[in-house]
Amino acid sequence: MTEIEYFKPERGQRPGANQDPRLDWWRAAKFGMFIHWGVYAIPAGVWKGEHIPGIGEWIMLRAEIPIAEYEQLAPQFNPVKYDADEIVKLAKSAGQKYIVLTSKHHDGFCMYGTKETDYNIVDGTPYGQDILKDLAEACAREGIKLGLYYSQTQDWHHPNGFGNTWDFNEDEQDFVDYIDNYVKPQVREILSNYGPIAIIWFDTPKIIGRQQSQELLELVHELQPDCLVCGRLGNQLGDYATAQDNAIPPDLQAEIDWETPATINDTWGFKTQDHNWKSTTRLIQNLVEIVSKGGNYLLNIGPDAEGAIPQPSVERLQGMGAWLDAHGESIYGTVPGPLQGQEGYRTTRKGDAIYVHIFDWPPSGRLVLPELEVKSGTWLDAGVESPLAVNCVGDSTVILGPAAAPNEHVTVIKLTK
Ligand code: H79
């Protein structure tokens, strides 16, 4: 196994950005919805009857599908079940504070009405409507922030984009021309035509040079000064750092603002054969784990070719939202807690309050923490009726509760001075 590099410099945060107040809303938000959606939802992991392993949105590369063949997906794309309001309401009910939609993934197909190519949802499909416009309007109505994923380096459809070695000869490509005359005009479009965009989520920097990353950063901030740029812009120029996909760093990351993008099953783009859904408990624990170490959780859904959200995703997101309804105080607006690297529990803090999130409830009902100089404790969930005792004993804080965990996912105790 290769060692996981949680924070490569090229996905890192620009020095000084960790003091930037433009990130304050994002620092408090903790939990966002990622949406991976494009024409790859039609093959959904199967090409010419063959299951193509790996993440669904990579099918064009994995099967080395020629552009002329892959392009034929667009005239089949007619997601009549797409309902922007339903997606935004799902995000809200899950407790997610922002949404990031793929405006263009590596396959080059654009999910918005661009003037730069006909290979887009408005001009190239029977559906013919601007999915991004609908989502932007629904987000504005519901007061949820909208970000956009944009694949700035890989574009397997553009003659000068990176990554398609089966249709193009790399030696003949002009990558800087692609950045200057395709990527920049498209970034200008998505930041000019859809109202406020909270985040631009660039991905897989790979060959992008420092100057190109710098120019894209300046373009974004010129058009929308408050728009955050994720670390995958490349060259350590992002407003915040992006961890490796699905990777949660082992320790507290106190010096940087960071985010883990993650899947609920194993794919981003919809795949019929991926049923490896993480449990609601696991997803809640991942959220707590990430927040306890100072990060944000950007959790993905992959709508199908008709625009429906897979039911297992809906159920899990609603389960997370129900937990957050009772426990949001210990997540939103918190900072990492004083006890790190402990077995079986994680801590967050807000002002004087320390929140202990218990993953492994002790069968004795007795949990011993290092001394925290706290005087009292309560269940965070007002619905829990079990007695709770918190005592300082010597150098320890001893919590006494029932034998069974009061919450089926993660029980939270609020400790105060
Ligand atoms: O958008 C999602 C992914 O498509 C994208 N980032 C998230 C947010 C991503 N781009 N690259 N990668 C993830 C990692 C790619 C890993 C690879 Fe492979 C290993 C590419 C080729 C070998 C996995 C296996 C993907 C294709 C085959």
PDB file of N, CA and C in Angstrom, residues 242-306:
ATOM      1  N   THR A 242      -7.245  21.061   0.627  1.00  0.00           N
ATOM      2  CA  THR A 242      -8.133  19.942   0.352  1.00  0.00           C
ATOM      3  C   THR A 242      -7.384  18.648   0.616  1.00  0.00           C
ATOM      4  N   ALA A 243      -7.940  17.814   1.479  1.00  0.00           N
ATOM      5  CA  ALA A 243      -7.330  16.514   1.753  1.00  0.00           C
ATOM      6  C   ALA A 243      -7.533  15.601   0.552  1.00  0.00           C
ATOM      7  N   GLN A 244      -6.822  14.499   0.573  1.00  0.00           N
ATOM      8  CA  GLN A 244      -7.045  13.473  -0.461  1.00  0.00           C
ATOM      9  C   GLN A 244      -8.495  12.989  -0.374  1.00  0.00           C
ATOM     10  N   ASP A 245      -9.055  12.571  -1.501  1.00  0.00           N
ATOM     11  CA  ASP A 245     -10.437  12.082  -1.521  1.00  0.00           C
ATOM     12  C   ASP A 245     -10.637  11.015  -0.437  1.00  0.00           C
ATOM     13  N   ASN A 246     -11.681  11.197   0.358  1.00  0.00           N
ATOM     14  CA  ASN A 246     -12.077  10.236   1.395  1.00  0.00           C
ATOM     15  C   ASN A 246     -11.050  10.048   2.518  1.00  0.00           C
ATOM     16  N   ALA A 247     -10.039  10.897   2.570  1.00  0.00           N
ATOM     17  CA  ALA A 247      -8.996  10.720   3.581  1.00  0.00           C
ATOM     18  C   ALA A 247      -9.201  11.668   4.760  1.00  0.00           C
ATOM     19  N   ILE A 248      -9.254  11.100   5.943  1.00  0.00           N
ATOM     20  CA  ILE A 248      -9.352  11.911   7.156  1.00  0.00           C
ATOM     21  C   ILE A 248      -7.984  11.876   7.828  1.00  0.00           C
ATOM     22  N   PRO A 249      -7.372  13.037   8.011  1.00  0.00           N
ATOM     23  CA  PRO A 249      -6.026  13.025   8.600  1.00  0.00           C
ATOM     24  C   PRO A 249      -6.049  12.431  10.011  1.00  0.00           C
ATOM     25  N   PRO A 250      -4.958  11.757  10.396  1.00  0.00           N
ATOM     26  CA  PRO A 250      -4.949  11.080  11.697  1.00  0.00           C
ATOM     27  C   PRO A 250      -4.924  12.034  12.898  1.00  0.00           C
ATOM     28  N   ASP A 251      -4.473  13.272  12.679  1.00  0.00           N
ATOM     29  CA  ASP A 251      -4.308  14.190  13.812  1.00  0.00           C
ATOM     30  C   ASP A 251      -5.000  15.521  13.562  1.00  0.00           C
ATOM     31  N   LEU A 252      -5.086  16.280  14.651  1.00  0.00           N
ATOM     32  CA  LEU A 252      -5.549  17.667  14.582  1.00  0.00           C
ATOM     33  C   LEU A 252      -4.701  18.444  13.571  1.00  0.00           C
ATOM     34  N   GLN A 253      -5.365  19.247  12.733  1.00  0.00           N
ATOM     35  CA  GLN A 253      -4.655  20.112  11.780  1.00  0.00           C
ATOM     36  C   GLN A 253      -4.951  21.548  12.183  1.00  0.00           C
ATOM     37  N   ALA A 254      -4.175  22.067  13.113  1.00  0.00           N
ATOM     38  CA  ALA A 254      -4.505  23.352  13.725  1.00  0.00           C
ATOM     39  C   ALA A 254      -4.062  24.548  12.887  1.00  0.00           C
ATOM     40  N   GLU A 255      -3.115  24.335  11.997  1.00  0.00           N
ATOM     41  CA  GLU A 255      -2.508  25.486  11.310  1.00  0.00           C
ATOM     42  C   GLU A 255      -3.191  25.841   9.999  1.00  0.00           C
ATOM     43  N   ILE A 256      -4.059  24.968   9.521  1.00  0.00           N
ATOM     44  CA  ILE A 256      -4.666  25.220   8.210  1.00  0.00           C
ATOM     45  C   ILE A 256      -6.180  25.056   8.277  1.00  0.00           C
ATOM     46  N   ASP A 257      -6.865  25.677   7.323  1.00  0.00           N
ATOM     47  CA  ASP A 257      -8.275  25.385   7.074  1.00  0.00           C
ATOM     48  C   ASP A 257      -8.311  24.278   6.029  1.00  0.00           C
ATOM     49  N   TRP A 258      -9.122  23.272   6.274  1.00  0.00           N
ATOM     50  CA  TRP A 258      -9.093  22.113   5.365  1.00  0.00           C
ATOM     51  C   TRP A 258     -10.452  21.437   5.279  1.00  0.00           C
ATOM     52  N   GLU A 259     -10.557  20.617   4.240  1.00  0.00           N
ATOM     53  CA  GLU A 259     -11.814  19.934   3.927  1.00  0.00           C
ATOM     54  C   GLU A 259     -11.506  18.535   3.395  1.00  0.00           C
ATOM     55  N   THR A 260     -12.319  17.579   3.788  1.00  0.00           N
ATOM     56  CA  THR A 260     -12.256  16.239   3.185  1.00  0.00           C
ATOM     57  C   THR A 260     -13.454  16.040   2.269  1.00  0.00           C
ATOM     58  N   PRO A 261     -13.202  15.863   0.953  1.00  0.00           N
ATOM     59  CA  PRO A 261     -14.292  15.491   0.052  1.00  0.00           C
ATOM     60  C   PRO A 261     -14.482  13.977   0.142  1.00  0.00           C
ATOM     61  N   ALA A 262     -15.731  13.533   0.157  1.00  0.00           N
ATOM     62  CA  ALA A 262     -15.943  12.108   0.439  1.00  0.00           C
ATOM     63  C   ALA A 262     -17.204  11.572  -0.225  1.00  0.00           C
ATOM     64  N   THR A 263     -17.197  10.259  -0.393  1.00  0.00           N
ATOM     65  CA  THR A 263     -18.324   9.566  -1.007  1.00  0.00           C
ATOM     66  C   THR A 263     -19.144   8.830   0.054  1.00  0.00           C
ATOM     67  N   ILE A 264     -20.431   8.602  -0.245  1.00  0.00           N
ATOM     68  CA  ILE A 264     -21.262   7.796   0.671  1.00  0.00           C
ATOM     69  C   ILE A 264     -21.074   6.309   0.361  1.00  0.00           C
ATOM     70  N   ASN A 265     -20.957   5.984  -0.936  1.00  0.00           N
ATOM     71  CA  ASN A 265     -20.541   4.613  -1.300  1.00  0.00           C
ATOM     72  C   ASN A 265     -19.096   4.713  -1.789  1.00  0.00           C
ATOM     73  N   ASP A 266     -18.726   4.160  -2.930  1.00  0.00           N
ATOM     74  CA  ASP A 266     -17.333   4.244  -3.365  1.00  0.00           C
ATOM     75  C   ASP A 266     -17.147   5.043  -4.641  1.00  0.00           C
ATOM     76  N   THR A 267     -18.227   5.574  -5.185  1.00  0.00           N
ATOM     77  CA  THR A 267     -18.133   6.320  -6.433  1.00  0.00           C
ATOM     78  C   THR A 267     -18.666   7.729  -6.222  1.00  0.00           C
ATOM     79  N   TRP A 268     -18.258   8.641  -7.107  1.00  0.00           N
ATOM     80  CA  TRP A 268     -18.789  10.008  -7.077  1.00  0.00           C
ATOM     81  C   TRP A 268     -19.953  10.091  -8.060  1.00  0.00           C
ATOM     82  N   GLY A 269     -19.650   9.800  -9.335  1.00  0.00           N
ATOM     83  CA  GLY A 269     -20.705   9.749 -10.332  1.00  0.00           C
ATOM     84  C   GLY A 269     -21.483   8.448 -10.196  1.00  0.00           C
ATOM     85  N   PHE A 270     -22.787   8.489 -10.473  1.00  0.00           N
ATOM     86  CA  PHE A 270     -23.671   7.341 -10.252  1.00  0.00           C
ATOM     87  C   PHE A 270     -23.180   6.075 -10.944  1.00  0.00           C
ATOM     88  N   LYS A 271     -23.230   4.964 -10.210  1.00  0.00           N
ATOM     89  CA  LYS A 271     -22.922   3.637 -10.754  1.00  0.00           C
ATOM     90  C   LYS A 271     -23.979   2.666 -10.275  1.00  0.00           C
ATOM     91  N   THR A 272     -24.532   1.896 -11.206  1.00  0.00           N
ATOM     92  CA  THR A 272     -25.574   0.944 -10.792  1.00  0.00           C
ATOM     93  C   THR A 272     -25.023  -0.143  -9.872  1.00  0.00           C
ATOM     94  N   GLN A 273     -23.721  -0.458 -10.041  1.00  0.00           N
ATOM     95  CA  GLN A 273     -23.222  -1.646  -9.329  1.00  0.00           C
ATOM     96  C   GLN A 273     -22.521  -1.326  -8.013  1.00  0.00           C
ATOM     97  N   ASP A 274     -22.533  -0.084  -7.613  1.00  0.00           N
ATOM     98  CA  ASP A 274     -21.885   0.265  -6.345  1.00  0.00           C
ATOM     99  C   ASP A 274     -22.922   0.306  -5.223  1.00  0.00           C
ATOM    100  N   HIS A 275     -22.925  -0.736  -4.415  1.00  0.00           N
ATOM    101  CA  HIS A 275     -23.875  -0.794  -3.298  1.00  0.00           C
ATOM    102  C   HIS A 275     -23.151  -0.733  -1.961  1.00  0.00           C
ATOM    103  N   ASN A 276     -21.923  -0.276  -1.990  1.00  0.00           N
ATOM    104  CA  ASN A 276     -21.106  -0.302  -0.773  1.00  0.00           C
ATOM    105  C   ASN A 276     -21.344   0.955   0.063  1.00  0.00           C
ATOM    106  N   TRP A 277     -22.569   1.085   0.538  1.00  0.00           N
ATOM    107  CA  TRP A 277     -22.966   2.293   1.266  1.00  0.00           C
ATOM    108  C   TRP A 277     -22.425   2.272   2.682  1.00  0.00           C
ATOM    109  N   LYS A 278     -21.814   3.377   3.075  1.00  0.00           N
ATOM    110  CA  LYS A 278     -21.395   3.511   4.473  1.00  0.00           C
ATOM    111  C   LYS A 278     -22.647   3.670   5.336  1.00  0.00           C
ATOM    112  N   SER A 279     -22.573   3.216   6.567  1.00  0.00           N
ATOM    113  CA  SER A 279     -23.730   3.336   7.460  1.00  0.00           C
ATOM    114  C   SER A 279     -23.905   4.789   7.897  1.00  0.00           C
ATOM    115  N   THR A 280     -25.121   5.105   8.313  1.00  0.00           N
ATOM    116  CA  THR A 280     -25.385   6.451   8.833  1.00  0.00           C
ATOM    117  C   THR A 280     -24.486   6.733  10.035  1.00  0.00           C
ATOM    118  N   THR A 281     -24.310   5.737  10.890  1.00  0.00           N
ATOM    119  CA  THR A 281     -23.430   5.924  12.059  1.00  0.00           C
ATOM    120  C   THR A 281     -22.011   6.262  11.612  1.00  0.00           C
ATOM    121  N   ARG A 282     -21.507   5.517  10.644  1.00  0.00           N
ATOM    122  CA  ARG A 282     -20.148   5.772  10.154  1.00  0.00           C
ATOM    123  C   ARG A 282     -20.020   7.200   9.598  1.00  0.00           C
ATOM    124  N   LEU A 283     -21.047   7.634   8.846  1.00  0.00           N
ATOM    125  CA  LEU A 283     -21.005   8.970   8.249  1.00  0.00           C
ATOM    126  C   LEU A 283     -21.042  10.051   9.331  1.00  0.00           C
ATOM    127  N   ILE A 284     -21.863   9.846  10.365  1.00  0.00           N
ATOM    128  CA  ILE A 284     -21.913  10.817  11.465  1.00  0.00           C
ATOM    129  C   ILE A 284     -20.564  10.833  12.193  1.00  0.00           C
ATOM    130  N   GLN A 285     -19.999   9.648  12.404  1.00  0.00           N
ATOM    131  CA  GLN A 285     -18.683   9.594  13.064  1.00  0.00           C
ATOM    132  C   GLN A 285     -17.616  10.270  12.200  1.00  0.00           C
ATOM    133  N   ASN A 286     -17.695  10.096  10.897  1.00  0.00           N
ATOM    134  CA  ASN A 286     -16.736  10.783  10.019  1.00  0.00           C
ATOM    135  C   ASN A 286     -16.869  12.302  10.154  1.00  0.00           C
ATOM    136  N   LEU A 287     -18.112  12.777  10.175  1.00  0.00           N
ATOM    137  CA  LEU A 287     -18.334  14.220  10.352  1.00  0.00           C
ATOM    138  C   LEU A 287     -17.727  14.709  11.662  1.00  0.00           C
ATOM    139  N   VAL A 288     -18.019  14.000  12.744  1.00  0.00           N
ATOM    140  CA  VAL A 288     -17.488  14.391  14.061  1.00  0.00           C
ATOM    141  C   VAL A 288     -15.959  14.344  14.058  1.00  0.00           C
ATOM    142  N   GLU A 289     -15.434  13.262  13.523  1.00  0.00           N
ATOM    143  CA  GLU A 289     -13.980  13.069  13.462  1.00  0.00           C
ATOM    144  C   GLU A 289     -13.297  14.243  12.738  1.00  0.00           C
ATOM    145  N   ILE A 290     -13.863  14.600  11.592  1.00  0.00           N
ATOM    146  CA  ILE A 290     -13.291  15.683  10.790  1.00  0.00           C
ATOM    147  C   ILE A 290     -13.406  17.009  11.535  1.00  0.00           C
ATOM    148  N   VAL A 291     -14.590  17.290  12.090  1.00  0.00           N
ATOM    149  CA  VAL A 291     -14.803  18.566  12.788  1.00  0.00           C
ATOM    150  C   VAL A 291     -13.906  18.640  14.026  1.00  0.00           C
ATOM    151  N   SER A 292     -13.712  17.515  14.702  1.00  0.00           N
ATOM    152  CA  SER A 292     -12.875  17.516  15.915  1.00  0.00           C
ATOM    153  C   SER A 292     -11.415  17.831  15.592  1.00  0.00           C
ATOM    154  N   LYS A 293     -11.037  17.637  14.332  1.00  0.00           N
ATOM    155  CA  LYS A 293      -9.658  17.929  13.900  1.00  0.00           C
ATOM    156  C   LYS A 293      -9.574  19.222  13.096  1.00  0.00           C
ATOM    157  N   GLY A 294     -10.685  19.965  13.056  1.00  0.00           N
ATOM    158  CA  GLY A 294     -10.661  21.296  12.455  1.00  0.00           C
ATOM    159  C   GLY A 294     -11.068  21.366  11.000  1.00  0.00           C
ATOM    160  N   GLY A 295     -11.644  20.299  10.459  1.00  0.00           N
ATOM    161  CA  GLY A 295     -11.955  20.292   9.031  1.00  0.00           C
ATOM    162  C   GLY A 295     -13.433  20.393   8.714  1.00  0.00           C
ATOM    163  N   ASN A 296     -13.716  20.441   7.412  1.00  0.00           N
ATOM    164  CA  ASN A 296     -15.078  20.387   6.876  1.00  0.00           C
ATOM    165  C   ASN A 296     -15.266  19.071   6.135  1.00  0.00           C
ATOM    166  N   TYR A 297     -16.513  18.629   6.083  1.00  0.00           N
ATOM    167  CA  TYR A 297     -16.871  17.372   5.416  1.00  0.00           C
ATOM    168  C   TYR A 297     -17.729  17.724   4.210  1.00  0.00           C
ATOM    169  N   LEU A 298     -17.244  17.415   3.007  1.00  0.00           N
ATOM    170  CA  LEU A 298     -18.001  17.676   1.776  1.00  0.00           C
ATOM    171  C   LEU A 298     -18.442  16.324   1.238  1.00  0.00           C
ATOM    172  N   LEU A 299     -19.689  15.990   1.483  1.00  0.00           N
ATOM    173  CA  LEU A 299     -20.176  14.621   1.268  1.00  0.00           C
ATOM    174  C   LEU A 299     -21.007  14.550  -0.005  1.00  0.00           C
ATOM    175  N   ASN A 300     -20.667  13.575  -0.833  1.00  0.00           N
ATOM    176  CA  ASN A 300     -21.177  13.539  -2.209  1.00  0.00           C
ATOM    177  C   ASN A 300     -22.480  12.766  -2.401  1.00  0.00           C
ATOM    178  N   ILE A 301     -23.297  13.284  -3.335  1.00  0.00           N
ATOM    179  CA  ILE A 301     -24.359  12.469  -3.930  1.00  0.00           C
ATOM    180  C   ILE A 301     -24.124  12.423  -5.443  1.00  0.00           C
ATOM    181  N   GLY A 302     -24.535  11.322  -6.056  1.00  0.00           N
ATOM    182  CA  GLY A 302     -24.419  11.178  -7.509  1.00  0.00           C
ATOM    183  C   GLY A 302     -25.782  10.852  -8.091  1.00  0.00           C
ATOM    184  N   PRO A 303     -26.512  11.877  -8.560  1.00  0.00           N
ATOM    185  CA  PRO A 303     -27.824  11.612  -9.159  1.00  0.00           C
ATOM    186  C   PRO A 303     -27.696  10.690 -10.375  1.00  0.00           C
ATOM    187  N   ASP A 304     -28.764   9.938 -10.670  1.00  0.00           N
ATOM    188  CA  ASP A 304     -28.724   9.029 -11.814  1.00  0.00           C
ATOM    189  C   ASP A 304     -29.040   9.783 -13.104  1.00  0.00           C
ATOM    190  N   ALA A 305     -29.129   9.041 -14.199  1.00  0.00           N
ATOM    191  CA  ALA A 305     -29.289   9.670 -15.510  1.00  0.00           C
ATOM    192  C   ALA A 305     -30.605  10.437 -15.635  1.00  0.00           C
ATOM    193  N   GLU A 306     -31.591  10.065 -14.835  1.00  0.00           N
ATOM    194  CA  GLU A 306     -32.864  10.790 -14.876  1.00  0.00           C
ATOM    195  C   GLU A 306     -32.885  11.972 -13.919  1.00  0.00           C
TER     196      GLU A 306
END
